[in-house]
PDB file of C-alpha atoms and ligand atoms in Angstrom:
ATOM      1  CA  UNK A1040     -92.391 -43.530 -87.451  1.00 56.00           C
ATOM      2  CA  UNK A1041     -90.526 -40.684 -87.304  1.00 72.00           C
ATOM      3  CA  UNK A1042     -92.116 -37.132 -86.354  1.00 85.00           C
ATOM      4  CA  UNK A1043     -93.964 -35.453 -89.270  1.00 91.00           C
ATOM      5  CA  UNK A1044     -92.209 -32.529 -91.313  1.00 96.00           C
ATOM      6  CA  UNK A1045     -92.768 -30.463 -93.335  1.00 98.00           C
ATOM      7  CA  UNK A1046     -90.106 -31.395 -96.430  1.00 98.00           C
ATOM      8  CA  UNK A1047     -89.253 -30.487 -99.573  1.00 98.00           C
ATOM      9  CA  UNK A1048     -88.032 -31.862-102.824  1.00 98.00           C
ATOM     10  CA  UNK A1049     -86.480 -30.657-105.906  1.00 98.00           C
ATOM     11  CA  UNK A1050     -84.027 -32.161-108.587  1.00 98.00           C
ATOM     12  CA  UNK A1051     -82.580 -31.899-112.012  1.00 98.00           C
ATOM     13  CA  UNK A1052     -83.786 -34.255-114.901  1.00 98.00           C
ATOM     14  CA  UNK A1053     -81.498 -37.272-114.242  1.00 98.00           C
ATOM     15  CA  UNK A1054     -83.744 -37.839-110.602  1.00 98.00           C
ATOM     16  CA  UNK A1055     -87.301 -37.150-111.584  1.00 98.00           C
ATOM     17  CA  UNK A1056     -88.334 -40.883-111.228  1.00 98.00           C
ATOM     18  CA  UNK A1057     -85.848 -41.267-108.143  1.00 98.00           C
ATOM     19  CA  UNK A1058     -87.535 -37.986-106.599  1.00 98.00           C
ATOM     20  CA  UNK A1059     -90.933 -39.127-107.770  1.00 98.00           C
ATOM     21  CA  UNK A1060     -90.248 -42.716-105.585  1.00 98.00           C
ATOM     22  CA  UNK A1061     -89.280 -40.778-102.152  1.00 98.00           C
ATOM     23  CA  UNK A1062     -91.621 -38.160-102.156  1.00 98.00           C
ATOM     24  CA  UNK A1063     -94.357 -41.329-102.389  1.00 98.00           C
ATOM     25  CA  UNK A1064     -92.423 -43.323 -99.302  1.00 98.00           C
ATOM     26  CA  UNK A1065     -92.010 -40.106 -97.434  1.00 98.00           C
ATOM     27  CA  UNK A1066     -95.740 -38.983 -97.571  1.00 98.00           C
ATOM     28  CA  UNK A1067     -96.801 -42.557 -96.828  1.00 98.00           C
ATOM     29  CA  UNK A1068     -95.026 -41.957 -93.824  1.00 98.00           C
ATOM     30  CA  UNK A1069     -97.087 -38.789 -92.592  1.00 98.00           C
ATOM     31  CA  UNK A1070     -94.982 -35.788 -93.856  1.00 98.00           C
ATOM     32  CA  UNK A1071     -95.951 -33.390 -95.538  1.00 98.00           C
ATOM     33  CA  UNK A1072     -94.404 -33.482 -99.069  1.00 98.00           C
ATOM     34  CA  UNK A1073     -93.847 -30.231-101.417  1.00 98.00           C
ATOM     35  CA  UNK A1074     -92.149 -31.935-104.588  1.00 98.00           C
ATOM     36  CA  UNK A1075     -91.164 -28.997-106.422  1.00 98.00           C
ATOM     37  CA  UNK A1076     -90.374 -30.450-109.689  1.00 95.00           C
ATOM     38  CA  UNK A1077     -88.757 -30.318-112.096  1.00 97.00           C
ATOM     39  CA  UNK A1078     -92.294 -32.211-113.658  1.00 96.00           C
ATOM     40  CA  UNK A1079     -91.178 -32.608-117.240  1.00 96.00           C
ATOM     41  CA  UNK A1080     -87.981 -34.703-118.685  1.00 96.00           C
ATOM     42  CA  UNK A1081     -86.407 -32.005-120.217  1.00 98.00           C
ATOM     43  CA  UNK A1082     -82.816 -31.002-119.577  1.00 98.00           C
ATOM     44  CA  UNK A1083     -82.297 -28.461-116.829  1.00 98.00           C
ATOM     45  CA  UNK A1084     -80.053 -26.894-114.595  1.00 98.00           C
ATOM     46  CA  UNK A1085     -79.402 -28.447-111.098  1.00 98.00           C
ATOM     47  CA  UNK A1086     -78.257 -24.827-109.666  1.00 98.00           C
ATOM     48  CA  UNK A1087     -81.957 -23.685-110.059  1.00 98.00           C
ATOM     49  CA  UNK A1088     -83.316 -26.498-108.444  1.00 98.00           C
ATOM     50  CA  UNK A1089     -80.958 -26.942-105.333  1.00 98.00           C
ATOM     51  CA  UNK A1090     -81.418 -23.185-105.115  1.00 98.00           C
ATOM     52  CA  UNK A1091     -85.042 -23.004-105.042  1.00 98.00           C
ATOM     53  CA  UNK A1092     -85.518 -25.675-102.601  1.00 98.00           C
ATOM     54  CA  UNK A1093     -82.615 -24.454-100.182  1.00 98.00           C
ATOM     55  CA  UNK A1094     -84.566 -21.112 -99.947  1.00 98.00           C
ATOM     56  CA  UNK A1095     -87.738 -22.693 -99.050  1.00 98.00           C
ATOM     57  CA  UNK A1096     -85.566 -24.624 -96.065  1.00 98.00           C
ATOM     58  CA  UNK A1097     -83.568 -21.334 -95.510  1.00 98.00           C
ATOM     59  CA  UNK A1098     -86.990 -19.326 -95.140  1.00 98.00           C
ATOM     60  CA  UNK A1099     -88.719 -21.476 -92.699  1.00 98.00           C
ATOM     61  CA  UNK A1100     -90.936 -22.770 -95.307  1.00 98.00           C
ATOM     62  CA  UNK A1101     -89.837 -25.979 -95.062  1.00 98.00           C
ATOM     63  CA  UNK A1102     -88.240 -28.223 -92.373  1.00 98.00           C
ATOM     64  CA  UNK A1103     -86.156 -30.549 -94.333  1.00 98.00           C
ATOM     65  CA  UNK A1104     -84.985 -30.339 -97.930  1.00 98.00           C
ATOM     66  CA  UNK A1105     -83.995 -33.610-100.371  1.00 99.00           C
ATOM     67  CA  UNK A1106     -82.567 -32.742-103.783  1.00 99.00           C
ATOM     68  CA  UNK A1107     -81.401 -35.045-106.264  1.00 99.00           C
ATOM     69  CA  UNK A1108     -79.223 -34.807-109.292  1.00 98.00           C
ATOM     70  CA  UNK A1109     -77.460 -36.906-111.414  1.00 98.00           C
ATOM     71  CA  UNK A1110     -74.515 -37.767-108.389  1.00 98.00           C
ATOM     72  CA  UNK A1111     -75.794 -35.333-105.877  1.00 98.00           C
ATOM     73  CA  UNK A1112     -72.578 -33.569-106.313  1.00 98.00           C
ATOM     74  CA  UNK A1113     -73.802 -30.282-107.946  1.00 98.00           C
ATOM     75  CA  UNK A1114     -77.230 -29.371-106.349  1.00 98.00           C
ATOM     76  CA  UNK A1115     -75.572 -30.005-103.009  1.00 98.00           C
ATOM     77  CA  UNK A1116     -73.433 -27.460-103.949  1.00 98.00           C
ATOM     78  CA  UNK A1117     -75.644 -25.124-105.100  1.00 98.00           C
ATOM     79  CA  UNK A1118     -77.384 -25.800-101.323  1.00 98.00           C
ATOM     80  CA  UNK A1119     -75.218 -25.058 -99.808  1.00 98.00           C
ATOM     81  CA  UNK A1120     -74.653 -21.478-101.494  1.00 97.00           C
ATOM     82  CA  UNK A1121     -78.059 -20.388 -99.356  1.00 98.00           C
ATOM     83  CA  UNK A1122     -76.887 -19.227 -96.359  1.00 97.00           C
ATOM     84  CA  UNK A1123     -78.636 -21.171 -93.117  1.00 97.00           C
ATOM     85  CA  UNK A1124     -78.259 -24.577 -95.064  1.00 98.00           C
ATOM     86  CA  UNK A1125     -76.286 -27.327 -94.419  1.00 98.00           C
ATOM     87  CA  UNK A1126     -76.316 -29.989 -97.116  1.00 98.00           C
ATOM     88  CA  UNK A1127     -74.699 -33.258 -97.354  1.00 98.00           C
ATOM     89  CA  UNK A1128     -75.018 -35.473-100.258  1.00 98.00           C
ATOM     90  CA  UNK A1129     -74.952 -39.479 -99.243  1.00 98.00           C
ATOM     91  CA  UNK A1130     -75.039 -42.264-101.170  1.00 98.00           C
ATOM     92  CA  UNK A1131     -75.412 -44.387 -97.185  1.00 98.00           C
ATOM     93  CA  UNK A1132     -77.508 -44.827 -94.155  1.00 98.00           C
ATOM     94  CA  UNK A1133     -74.528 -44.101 -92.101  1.00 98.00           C
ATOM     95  CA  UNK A1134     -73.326 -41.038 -93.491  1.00 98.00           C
ATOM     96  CA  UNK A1135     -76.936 -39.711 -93.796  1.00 98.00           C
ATOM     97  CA  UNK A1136     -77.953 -40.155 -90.049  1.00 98.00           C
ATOM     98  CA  UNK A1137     -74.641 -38.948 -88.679  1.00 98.00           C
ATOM     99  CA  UNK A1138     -75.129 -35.587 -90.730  1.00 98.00           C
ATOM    100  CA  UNK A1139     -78.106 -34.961 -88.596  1.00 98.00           C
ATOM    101  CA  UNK A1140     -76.408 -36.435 -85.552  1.00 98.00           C
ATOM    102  CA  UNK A1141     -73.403 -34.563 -85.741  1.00 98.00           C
ATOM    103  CA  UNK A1142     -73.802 -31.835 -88.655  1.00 98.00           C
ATOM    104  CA  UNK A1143     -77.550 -30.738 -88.195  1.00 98.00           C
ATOM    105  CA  UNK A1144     -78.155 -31.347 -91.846  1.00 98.00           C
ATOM    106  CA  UNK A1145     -81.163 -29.629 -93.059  1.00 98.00           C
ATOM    107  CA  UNK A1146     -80.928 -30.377 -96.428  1.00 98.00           C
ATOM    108  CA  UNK A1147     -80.242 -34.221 -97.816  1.00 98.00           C
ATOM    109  CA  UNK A1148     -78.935 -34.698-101.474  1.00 99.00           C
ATOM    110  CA  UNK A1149     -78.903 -37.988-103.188  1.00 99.00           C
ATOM    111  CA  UNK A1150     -77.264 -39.043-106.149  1.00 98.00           C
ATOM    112  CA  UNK A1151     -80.040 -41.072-108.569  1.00 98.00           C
ATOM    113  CA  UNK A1152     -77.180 -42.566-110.711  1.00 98.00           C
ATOM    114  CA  UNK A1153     -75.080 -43.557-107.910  1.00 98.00           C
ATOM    115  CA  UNK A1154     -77.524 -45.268-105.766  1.00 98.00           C
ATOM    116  CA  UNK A1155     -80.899 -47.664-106.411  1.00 98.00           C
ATOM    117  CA  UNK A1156     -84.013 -47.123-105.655  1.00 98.00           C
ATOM    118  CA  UNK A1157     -84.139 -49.206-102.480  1.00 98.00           C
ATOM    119  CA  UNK A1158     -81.012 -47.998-101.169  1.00 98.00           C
ATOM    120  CA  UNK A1159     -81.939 -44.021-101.584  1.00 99.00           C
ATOM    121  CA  UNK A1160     -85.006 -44.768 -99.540  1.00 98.00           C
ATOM    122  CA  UNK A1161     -83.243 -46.055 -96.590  1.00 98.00           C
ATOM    123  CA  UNK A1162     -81.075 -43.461 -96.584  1.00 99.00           C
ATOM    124  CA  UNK A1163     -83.763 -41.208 -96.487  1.00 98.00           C
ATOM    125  CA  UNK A1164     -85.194 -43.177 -93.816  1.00 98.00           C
ATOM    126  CA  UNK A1165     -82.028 -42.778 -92.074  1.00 98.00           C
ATOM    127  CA  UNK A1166     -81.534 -38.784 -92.690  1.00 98.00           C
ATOM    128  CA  UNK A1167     -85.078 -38.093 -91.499  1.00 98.00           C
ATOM    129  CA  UNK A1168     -84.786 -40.417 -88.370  1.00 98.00           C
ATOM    130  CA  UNK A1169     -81.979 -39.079 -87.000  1.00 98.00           C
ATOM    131  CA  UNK A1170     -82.130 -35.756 -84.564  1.00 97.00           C
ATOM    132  CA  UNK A1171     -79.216 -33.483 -83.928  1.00 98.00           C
ATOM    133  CA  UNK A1172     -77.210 -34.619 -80.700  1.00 97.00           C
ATOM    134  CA  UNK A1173     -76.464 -30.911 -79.568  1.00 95.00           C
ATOM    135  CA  UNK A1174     -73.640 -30.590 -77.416  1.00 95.00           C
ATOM    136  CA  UNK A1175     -70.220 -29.836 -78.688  1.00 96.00           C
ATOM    137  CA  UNK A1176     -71.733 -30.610 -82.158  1.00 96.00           C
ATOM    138  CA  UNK A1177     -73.712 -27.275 -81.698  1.00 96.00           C
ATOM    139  CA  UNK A1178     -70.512 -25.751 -80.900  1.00 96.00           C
ATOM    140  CA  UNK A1179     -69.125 -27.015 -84.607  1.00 96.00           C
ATOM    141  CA  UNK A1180     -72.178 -26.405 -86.291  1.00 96.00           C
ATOM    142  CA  UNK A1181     -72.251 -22.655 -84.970  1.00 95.00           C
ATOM    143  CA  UNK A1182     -68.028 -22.587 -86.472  1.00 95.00           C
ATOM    144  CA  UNK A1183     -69.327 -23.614 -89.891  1.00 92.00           C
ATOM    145  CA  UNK A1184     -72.055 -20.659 -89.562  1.00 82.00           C
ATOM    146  CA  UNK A1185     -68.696 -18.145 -89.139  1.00 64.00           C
TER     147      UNK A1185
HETATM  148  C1  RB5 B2498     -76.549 -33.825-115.458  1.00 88.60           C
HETATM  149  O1  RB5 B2498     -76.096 -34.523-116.568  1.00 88.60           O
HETATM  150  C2  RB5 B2498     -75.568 -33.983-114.313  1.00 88.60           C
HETATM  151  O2  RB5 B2498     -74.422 -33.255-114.557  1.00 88.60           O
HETATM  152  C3  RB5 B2498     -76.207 -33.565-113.002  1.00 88.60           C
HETATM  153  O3  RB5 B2498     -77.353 -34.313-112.785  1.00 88.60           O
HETATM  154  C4  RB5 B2498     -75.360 -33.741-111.753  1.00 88.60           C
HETATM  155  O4  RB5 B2498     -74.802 -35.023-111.687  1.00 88.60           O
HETATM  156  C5  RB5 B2498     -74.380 -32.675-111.475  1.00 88.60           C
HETATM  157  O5  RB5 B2498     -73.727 -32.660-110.417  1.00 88.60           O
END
């Protein structure tokens, strides 16, 4: 069990069921879970929603963001637009635990038609159960800041 944060979650229409699944797994773990839609099916734009939930990370609202789109691609780039976040979209444990490990990721983006069900949830396991190691990562991390 990892230590309880405060997360949230956004995506576009191609991840509602994908978001739906982790936001269930992640608040059966203990954290605290603000899902901030999309709700409905309909066609939207991933900019919004990588946007809105990149501010809530950006403003202290949140600890931890997860977005979704179609191949994580886009709303990891609109993320990363915010300034304060640091988003990496992974589509494996590995990469998703060493960019908290070495990156200080604060935001986690997951493509829903790239990955299964069962895999995104381990690599969410694997984001949110990784700390940062400090050190001369810091020292990165503060270059990538400017
Ligand atoms: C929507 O069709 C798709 O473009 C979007 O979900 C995402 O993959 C963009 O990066």
């Amino acid at each position: 069990m990892t230590t309880p944060k405060r997360i949230v979650l956004s995506s576009d229409h191609a991840a509602i069921d994908l978001r739906r699944a982790i936001a269930a797994h992640i608040a059966a773990q203990g954290h605290e879970v603000a899902d901030i839609g999309p709700m409905t099916p309909e066609s939207t734009h991933y900019p919004l929603h990588g946007r809105a939930a990149a501010e809530q990370v950006a403003s202290g609202a949140a600890d931890l963001g997860i977005i979704l789109c179609g191949t994580g691609q886009g709303i990891m780039m609109a993320a990363n637009k915010v300034a304060g976040i640091r988003c990496g979209v992974c589509a494996d444990p590995y990469s998703a635990a060493m960019t908290r490990a070495h990156n200080n990721a604060n935001m986690l983006s997951i493509g829903a038609r790239v990955v299964g069900e069962g895999l995104a949830l381990e690599i969410v396991d694997a984001f949110l159960g990784t700390q940062f190691e400090g050190g001369r990562h810091a020292t990165r991390v503060d270059m990538i800041e400017g």
